[in-house]
Short mmCIF file of C-alpha atoms in Angstrom, two decimals:
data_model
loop_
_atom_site.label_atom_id
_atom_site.label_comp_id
_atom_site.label_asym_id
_atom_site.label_seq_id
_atom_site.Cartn_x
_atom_site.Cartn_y
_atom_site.Cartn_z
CA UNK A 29 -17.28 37.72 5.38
CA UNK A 30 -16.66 35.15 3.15
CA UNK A 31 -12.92 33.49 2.96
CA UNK A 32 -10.57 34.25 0.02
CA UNK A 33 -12.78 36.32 -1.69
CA UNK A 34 -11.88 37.27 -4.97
CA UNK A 35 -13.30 39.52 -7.90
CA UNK A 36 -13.66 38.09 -11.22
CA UNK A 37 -14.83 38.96 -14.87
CA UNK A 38 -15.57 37.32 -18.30
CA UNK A 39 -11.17 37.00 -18.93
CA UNK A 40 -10.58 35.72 -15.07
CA UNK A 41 -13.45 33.23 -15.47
CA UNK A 42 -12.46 31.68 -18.85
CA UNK A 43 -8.93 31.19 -18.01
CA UNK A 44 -9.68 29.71 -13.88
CA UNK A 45 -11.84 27.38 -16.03
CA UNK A 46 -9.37 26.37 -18.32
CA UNK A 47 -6.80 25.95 -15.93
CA UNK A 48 -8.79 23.73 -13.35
CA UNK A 49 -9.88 21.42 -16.57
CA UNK A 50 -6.11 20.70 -17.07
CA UNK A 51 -5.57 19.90 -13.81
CA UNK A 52 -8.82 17.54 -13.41
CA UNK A 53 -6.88 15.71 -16.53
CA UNK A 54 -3.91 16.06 -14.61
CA UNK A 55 -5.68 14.27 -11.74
CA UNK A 56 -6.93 11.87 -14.25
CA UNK A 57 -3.25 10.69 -14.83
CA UNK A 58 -2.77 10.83 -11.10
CA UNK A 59 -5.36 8.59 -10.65
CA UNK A 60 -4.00 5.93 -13.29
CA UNK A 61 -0.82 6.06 -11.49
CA UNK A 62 -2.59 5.22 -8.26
CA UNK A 63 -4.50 2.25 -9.91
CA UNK A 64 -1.16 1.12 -11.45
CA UNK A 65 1.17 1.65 -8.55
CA UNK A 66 -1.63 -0.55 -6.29
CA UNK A 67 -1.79 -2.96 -9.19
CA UNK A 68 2.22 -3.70 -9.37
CA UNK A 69 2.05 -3.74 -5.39
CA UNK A 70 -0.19 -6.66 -5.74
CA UNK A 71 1.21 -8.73 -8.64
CA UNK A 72 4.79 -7.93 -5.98
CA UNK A 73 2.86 -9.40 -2.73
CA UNK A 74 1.42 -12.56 -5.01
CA UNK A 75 5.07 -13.32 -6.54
CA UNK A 76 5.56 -14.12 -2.74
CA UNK A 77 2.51 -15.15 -1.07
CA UNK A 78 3.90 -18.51 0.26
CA UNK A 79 6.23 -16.34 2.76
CA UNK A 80 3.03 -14.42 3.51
CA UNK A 81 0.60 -15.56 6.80
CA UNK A 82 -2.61 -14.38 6.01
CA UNK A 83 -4.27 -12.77 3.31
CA UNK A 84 -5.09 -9.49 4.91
CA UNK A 85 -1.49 -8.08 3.42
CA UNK A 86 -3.59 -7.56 -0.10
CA UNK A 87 -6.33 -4.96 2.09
CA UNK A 88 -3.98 -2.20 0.89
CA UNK A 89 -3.20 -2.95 -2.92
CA UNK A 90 -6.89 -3.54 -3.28
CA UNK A 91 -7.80 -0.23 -1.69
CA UNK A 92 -4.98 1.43 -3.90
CA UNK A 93 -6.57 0.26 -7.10
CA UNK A 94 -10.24 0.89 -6.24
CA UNK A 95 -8.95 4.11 -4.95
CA UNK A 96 -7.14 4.86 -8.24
CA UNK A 97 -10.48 4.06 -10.25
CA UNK A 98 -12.55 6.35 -8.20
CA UNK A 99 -10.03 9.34 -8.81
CA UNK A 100 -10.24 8.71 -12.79
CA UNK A 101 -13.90 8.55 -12.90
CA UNK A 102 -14.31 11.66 -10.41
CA UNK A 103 -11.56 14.17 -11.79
CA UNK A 104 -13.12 13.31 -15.70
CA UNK A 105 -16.40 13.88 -13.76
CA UNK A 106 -15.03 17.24 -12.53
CA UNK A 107 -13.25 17.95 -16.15
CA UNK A 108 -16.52 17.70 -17.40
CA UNK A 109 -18.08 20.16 -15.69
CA UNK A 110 -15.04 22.65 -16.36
CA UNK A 111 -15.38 22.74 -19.49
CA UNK A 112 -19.37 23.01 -19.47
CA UNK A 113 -18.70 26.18 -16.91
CA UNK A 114 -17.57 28.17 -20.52
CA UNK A 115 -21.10 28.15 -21.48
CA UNK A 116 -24.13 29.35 -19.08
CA UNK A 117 -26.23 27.40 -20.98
CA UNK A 118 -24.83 23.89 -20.19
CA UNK A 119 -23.21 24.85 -16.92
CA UNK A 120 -26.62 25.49 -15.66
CA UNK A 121 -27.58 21.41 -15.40
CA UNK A 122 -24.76 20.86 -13.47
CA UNK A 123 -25.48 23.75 -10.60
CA UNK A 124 -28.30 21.72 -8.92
CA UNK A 125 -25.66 19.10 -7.93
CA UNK A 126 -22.68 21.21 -7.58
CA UNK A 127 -22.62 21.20 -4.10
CA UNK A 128 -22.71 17.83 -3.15
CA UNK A 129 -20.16 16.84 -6.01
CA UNK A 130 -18.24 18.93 -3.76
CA UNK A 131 -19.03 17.34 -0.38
CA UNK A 132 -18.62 13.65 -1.98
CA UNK A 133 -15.11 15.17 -3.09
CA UNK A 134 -13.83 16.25 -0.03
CA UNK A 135 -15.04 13.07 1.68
CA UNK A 136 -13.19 10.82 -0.63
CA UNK A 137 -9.94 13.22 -0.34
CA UNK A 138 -10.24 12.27 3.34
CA UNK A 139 -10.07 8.69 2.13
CA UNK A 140 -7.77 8.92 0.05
CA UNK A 141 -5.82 10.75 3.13
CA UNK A 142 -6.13 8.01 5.09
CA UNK A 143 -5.04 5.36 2.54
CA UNK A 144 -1.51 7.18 2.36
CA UNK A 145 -1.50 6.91 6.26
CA UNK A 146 -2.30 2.78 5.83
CA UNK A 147 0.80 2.74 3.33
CA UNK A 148 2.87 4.22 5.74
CA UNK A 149 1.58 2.17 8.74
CA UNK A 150 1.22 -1.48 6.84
CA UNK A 151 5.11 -1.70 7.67
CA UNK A 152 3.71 -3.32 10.84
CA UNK A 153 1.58 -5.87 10.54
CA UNK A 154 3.84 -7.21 7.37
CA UNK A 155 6.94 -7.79 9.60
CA UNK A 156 4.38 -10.12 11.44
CA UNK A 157 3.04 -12.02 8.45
CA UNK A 158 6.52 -12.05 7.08
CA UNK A 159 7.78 -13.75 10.13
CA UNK A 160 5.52 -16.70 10.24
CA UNK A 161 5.10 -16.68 6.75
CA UNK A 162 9.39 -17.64 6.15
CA UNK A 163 8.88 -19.80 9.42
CA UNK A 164 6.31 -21.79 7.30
CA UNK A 165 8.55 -21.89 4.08
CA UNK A 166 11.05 -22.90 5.76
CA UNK A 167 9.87 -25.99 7.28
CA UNK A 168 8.22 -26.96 4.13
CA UNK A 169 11.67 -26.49 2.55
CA UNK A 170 12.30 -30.42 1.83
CA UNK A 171 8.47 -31.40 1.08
CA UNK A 172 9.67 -31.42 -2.72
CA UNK A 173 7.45 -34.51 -2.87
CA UNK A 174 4.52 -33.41 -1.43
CA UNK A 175 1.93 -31.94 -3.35
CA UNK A 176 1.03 -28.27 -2.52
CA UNK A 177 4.60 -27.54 -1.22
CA UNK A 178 7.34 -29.06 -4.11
CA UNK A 179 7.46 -25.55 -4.82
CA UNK A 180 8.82 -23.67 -1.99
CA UNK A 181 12.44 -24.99 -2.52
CA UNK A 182 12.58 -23.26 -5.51
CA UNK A 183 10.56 -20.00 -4.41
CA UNK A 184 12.60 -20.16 -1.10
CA UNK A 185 16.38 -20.46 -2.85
CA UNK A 186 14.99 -18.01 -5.87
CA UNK A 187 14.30 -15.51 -3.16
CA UNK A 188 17.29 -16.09 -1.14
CA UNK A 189 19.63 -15.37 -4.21
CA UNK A 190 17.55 -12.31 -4.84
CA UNK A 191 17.53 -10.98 -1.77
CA UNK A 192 20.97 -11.94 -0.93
CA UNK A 193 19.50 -13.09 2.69
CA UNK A 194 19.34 -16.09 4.56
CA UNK A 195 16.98 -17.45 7.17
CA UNK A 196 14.17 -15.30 8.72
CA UNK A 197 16.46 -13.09 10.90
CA UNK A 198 19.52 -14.80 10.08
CA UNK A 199 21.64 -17.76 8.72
CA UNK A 200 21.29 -19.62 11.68
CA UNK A 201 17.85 -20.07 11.24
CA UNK A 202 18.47 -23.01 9.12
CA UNK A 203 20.18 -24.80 11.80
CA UNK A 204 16.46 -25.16 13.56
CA UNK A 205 15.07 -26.84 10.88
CA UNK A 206 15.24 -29.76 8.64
CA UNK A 207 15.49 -28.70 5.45
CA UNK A 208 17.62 -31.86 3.65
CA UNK A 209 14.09 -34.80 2.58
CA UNK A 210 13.92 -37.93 4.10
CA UNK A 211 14.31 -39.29 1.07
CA UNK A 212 18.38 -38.05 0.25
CA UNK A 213 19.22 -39.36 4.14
CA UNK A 214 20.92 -43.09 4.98
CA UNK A 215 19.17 -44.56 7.98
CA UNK A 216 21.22 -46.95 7.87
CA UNK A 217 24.27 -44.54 9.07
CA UNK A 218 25.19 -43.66 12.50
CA UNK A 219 25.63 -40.16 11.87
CA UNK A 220 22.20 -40.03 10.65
CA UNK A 221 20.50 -41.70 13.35
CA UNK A 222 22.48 -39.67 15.57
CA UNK A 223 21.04 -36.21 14.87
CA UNK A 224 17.73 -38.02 14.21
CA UNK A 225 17.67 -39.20 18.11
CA UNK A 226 19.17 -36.10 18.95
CA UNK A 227 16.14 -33.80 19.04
CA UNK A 228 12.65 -34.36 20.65
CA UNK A 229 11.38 -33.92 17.05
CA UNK A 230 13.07 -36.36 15.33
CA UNK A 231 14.23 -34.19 12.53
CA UNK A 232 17.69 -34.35 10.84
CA UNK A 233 19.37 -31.15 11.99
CA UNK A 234 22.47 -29.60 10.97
CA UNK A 235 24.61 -26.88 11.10
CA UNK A 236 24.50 -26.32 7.54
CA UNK A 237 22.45 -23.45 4.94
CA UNK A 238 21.54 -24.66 1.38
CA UNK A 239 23.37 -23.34 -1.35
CA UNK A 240 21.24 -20.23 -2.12
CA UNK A 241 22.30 -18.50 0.88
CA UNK A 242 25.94 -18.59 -0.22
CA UNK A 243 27.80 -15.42 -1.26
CA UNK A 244 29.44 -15.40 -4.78
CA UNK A 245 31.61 -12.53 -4.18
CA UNK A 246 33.38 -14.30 -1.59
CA UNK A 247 36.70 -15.55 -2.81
CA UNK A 248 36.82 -18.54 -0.37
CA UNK A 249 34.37 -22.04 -1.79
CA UNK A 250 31.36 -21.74 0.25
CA UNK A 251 31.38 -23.27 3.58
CA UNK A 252 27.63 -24.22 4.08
CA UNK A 253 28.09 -27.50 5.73
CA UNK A 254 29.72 -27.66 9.65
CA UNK A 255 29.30 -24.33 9.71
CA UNK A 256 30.43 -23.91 13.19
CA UNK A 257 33.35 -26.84 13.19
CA UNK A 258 36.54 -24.52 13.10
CA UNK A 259 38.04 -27.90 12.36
CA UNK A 260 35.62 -29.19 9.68
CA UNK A 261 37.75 -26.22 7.62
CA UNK A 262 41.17 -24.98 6.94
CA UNK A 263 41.80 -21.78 8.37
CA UNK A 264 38.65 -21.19 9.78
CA UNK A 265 37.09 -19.46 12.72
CA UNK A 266 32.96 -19.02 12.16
CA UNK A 267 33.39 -16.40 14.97
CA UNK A 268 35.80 -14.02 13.88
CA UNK A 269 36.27 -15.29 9.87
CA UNK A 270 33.70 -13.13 7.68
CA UNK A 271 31.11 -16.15 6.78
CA UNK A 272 30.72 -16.39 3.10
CA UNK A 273 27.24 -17.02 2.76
CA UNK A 274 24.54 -13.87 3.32
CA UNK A 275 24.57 -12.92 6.69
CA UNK A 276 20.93 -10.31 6.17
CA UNK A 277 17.98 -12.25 7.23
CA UNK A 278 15.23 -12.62 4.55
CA UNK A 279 12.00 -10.82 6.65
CA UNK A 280 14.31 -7.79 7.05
CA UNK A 281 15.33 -7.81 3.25
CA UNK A 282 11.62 -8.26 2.08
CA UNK A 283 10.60 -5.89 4.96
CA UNK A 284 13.14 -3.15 3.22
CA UNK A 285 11.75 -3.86 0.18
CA UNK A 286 8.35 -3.42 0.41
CA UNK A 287 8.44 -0.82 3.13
CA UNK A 288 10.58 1.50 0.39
CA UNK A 289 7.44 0.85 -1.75
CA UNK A 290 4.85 1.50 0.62
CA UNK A 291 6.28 4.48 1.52
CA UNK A 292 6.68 5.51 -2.17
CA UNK A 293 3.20 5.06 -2.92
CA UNK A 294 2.13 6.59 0.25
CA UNK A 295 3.84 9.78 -0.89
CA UNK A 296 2.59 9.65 -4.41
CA UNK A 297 -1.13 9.21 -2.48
CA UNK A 298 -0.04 12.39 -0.65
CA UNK A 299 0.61 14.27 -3.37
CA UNK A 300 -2.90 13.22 -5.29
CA UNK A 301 -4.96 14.49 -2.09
CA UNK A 302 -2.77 17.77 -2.33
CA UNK A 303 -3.99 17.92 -6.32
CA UNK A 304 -7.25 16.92 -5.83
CA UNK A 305 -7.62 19.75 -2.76
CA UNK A 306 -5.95 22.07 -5.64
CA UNK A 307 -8.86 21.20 -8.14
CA UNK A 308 -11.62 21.31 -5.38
CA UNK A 309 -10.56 24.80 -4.78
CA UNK A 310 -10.85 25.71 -8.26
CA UNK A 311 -14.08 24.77 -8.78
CA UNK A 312 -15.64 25.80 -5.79
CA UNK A 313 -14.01 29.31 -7.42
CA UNK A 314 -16.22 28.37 -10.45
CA UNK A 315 -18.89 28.01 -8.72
CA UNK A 316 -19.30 30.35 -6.70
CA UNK A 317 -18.46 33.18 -9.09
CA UNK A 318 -20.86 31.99 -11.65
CA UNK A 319 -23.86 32.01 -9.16
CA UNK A 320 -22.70 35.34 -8.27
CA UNK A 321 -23.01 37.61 -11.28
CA UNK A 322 -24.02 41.30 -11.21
CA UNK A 323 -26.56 39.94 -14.36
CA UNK A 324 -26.56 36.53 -15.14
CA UNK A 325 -28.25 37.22 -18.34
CA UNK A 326 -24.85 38.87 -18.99
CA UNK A 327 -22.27 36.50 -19.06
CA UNK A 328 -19.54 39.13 -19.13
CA UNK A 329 -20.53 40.97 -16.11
CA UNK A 330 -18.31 40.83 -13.25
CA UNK A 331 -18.65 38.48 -10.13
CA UNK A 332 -17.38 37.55 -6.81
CA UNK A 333 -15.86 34.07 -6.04
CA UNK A 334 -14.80 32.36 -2.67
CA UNK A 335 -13.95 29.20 -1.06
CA UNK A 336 -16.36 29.37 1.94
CA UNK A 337 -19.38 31.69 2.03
CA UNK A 338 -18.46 32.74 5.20
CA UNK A 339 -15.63 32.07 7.91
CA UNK A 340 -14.37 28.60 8.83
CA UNK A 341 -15.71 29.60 12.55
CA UNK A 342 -18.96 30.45 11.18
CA UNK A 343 -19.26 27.54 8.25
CA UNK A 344 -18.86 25.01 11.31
CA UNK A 345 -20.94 26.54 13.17
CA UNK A 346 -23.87 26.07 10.67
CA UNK A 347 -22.44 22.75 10.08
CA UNK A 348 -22.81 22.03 14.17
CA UNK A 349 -26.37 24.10 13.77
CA UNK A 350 -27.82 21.68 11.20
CA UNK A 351 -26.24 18.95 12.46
CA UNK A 352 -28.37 19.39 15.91
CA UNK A 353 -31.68 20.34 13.91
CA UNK A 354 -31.24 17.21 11.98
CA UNK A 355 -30.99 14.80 15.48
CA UNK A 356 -33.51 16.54 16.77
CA UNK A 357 -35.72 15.90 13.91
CA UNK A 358 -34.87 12.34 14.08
CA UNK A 359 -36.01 11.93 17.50
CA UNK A 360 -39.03 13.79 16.51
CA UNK A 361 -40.36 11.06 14.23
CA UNK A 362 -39.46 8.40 16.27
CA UNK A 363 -41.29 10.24 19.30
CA UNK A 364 -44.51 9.88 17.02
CA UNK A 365 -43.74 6.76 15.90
CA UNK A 366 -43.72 5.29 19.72
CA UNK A 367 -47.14 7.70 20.66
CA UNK A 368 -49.12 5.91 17.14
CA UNK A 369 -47.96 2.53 18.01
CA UNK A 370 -49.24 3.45 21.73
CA UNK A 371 -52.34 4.63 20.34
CA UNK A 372 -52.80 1.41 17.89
#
């Protein structure tokens, strides 16, 4: 008994036809919006690669945009063969290799499947990558005169004041690190050699955030020096006054932000599998009710159309069946390869 069987003539067939080669155009779109969406996700990850660890974070927007390419060239592939289905005459090229278009389909849906589940997942690993990644910016904060790293005060304050966050998990983050140059610090002061002999590392530390993590909706001038000296400031308490400089850490901010996206193009991946199941359907339908005519030399004879030949119980097991012939078989040939080599 075959599943979803349905009857069809000459009208049904014309109009199933035309309506699955919209929606392989449809799919077409889709697929653009894939390639774009995994495009934009990578020129988003590169704005930022300093703060990122490794360069396994691009695995995804790479598989997005080959993923994207494959669905254009498939569903115009598929469009193609919709609108060849109108006429026997052409339609009959295409039915040799029908059925594996159909398998390679479904296997890539399961692909593409899976690449919505990565989007969802990569929220993981990032947080990881992030983490080091603003450790590492961080400390290279006041190398503005070494070459290969001038750069991240500016990336590092540009993303602070775009993010409105400070540190990795928060403000105090800065207080671990020296992020004033040797070259702005008196040696010759107490205070500097101080702080300097301080610390096992010998770094200039401070209680202090540079000016990018400073909020300008705060009415109060930004405290960002002496942070926690109630008596550095006027009327201050840094435990129970409401700091005025971004109190969000910067992995959780860029965490937010590219977790919304991921999960945004992880839906919009969903969605694409869901169409591209859609258009499978329909032309398996085609498919199956053109090799089904009552006369095939009459095109406007009525026919039979389904999406498996027979039940999902029995389709698997003839899947299992062929499956078992075709290991057997390969033990077969290597059993006579072992007996000729014997033999030699």
């Amino acid at each position: 008994m075959a599943l979803m069987l349905i009857k069809f003539d000459l009208k049904k067939r014309v109009k199933l036809a035309q309506t699955v080669w919209f929606m392989y155009w449809f799919a077409v779109m889709a697929g653009v919006l894939v390639f774009s969406m995994g495009l934009f996700f990578k020129i988003e990850l590169r704005k930022r690669s300093e703060f990122m660890d490794n360069n396994e974070s691009h695995f995804l927007p790479n598989l997005l945009i080959l993923m994207g390419l494959i669905t254009c060239v498939t569903n115009a592939f598929g469009g193609k063969i919709c609108y060849d289905s109108l006429d026997p005459s052409k339609f009959a090229k295409w039915k040799p290799m029908l059925k594996n278009f159909l398998v390679s389909c479904m296997c890539f849906n399961s692909l593409l499947l899976m690449t919505a589940l990565l989007c969802f997942l990569m929220r993981i690993p990032l947080q990881f990558t992030l983490t080091e990644g603003l450790k590492n910016g961080m400390r290279y904060y006041k190398d503005t005169d070494t070459p290969g790293r001038c750069y991240m005060k500016r990336t590092l304050d540009l993303m602070q004041i775009e993010f409105r966050c400070c540190g990795n998990d928060n403000y105090r983050d800065w207080f671990e690190f020296q992020w004033v140059s040797n070259r702005y610090l008196d040696f010759s002061s107490k205070e500097v050699k101080d702080r300097i002999g301080s610390n096992v590392d010998g770094q200039y530390l401070m209680d202090a955030v540079p000016f990018s993590c400073c909020n300008p909706s705060s009415p109060r001038p930004c405290i960002q020096y002496q942070m926690t000296n109630n008596s550095a400031h006027y009327s201050y308490d840094h435990h129970t006054e409401d700091l005025n400089v971004w109190k969000r850490g910067c992995r959780d901010a860029l965490l937010s932000y590219y977790g919304s996206m991921m999960n945004t193009i992880g839906a919009l991946v969903v969605l694409v599998t869901i169409l591209e199941v859609a258009v499978i359907i329909g032309l398996q339908y085609i498919h199956s009710s053109l090799s089904t005519l009552a006369n095939p030399e009459d095109p406007e004879s009525e026919s039979e159309g389904w999406i498996l030949e027979k039940t999902v119980k029995e389709t698997f097991t003839d899947i299992m069946a062929k499956m078992k012939a075709m290991g057997k078989g390969s033990k077969v040939e290597e059993g006579g390869e072992a007996v000729v080599a014997t033999v030699s």
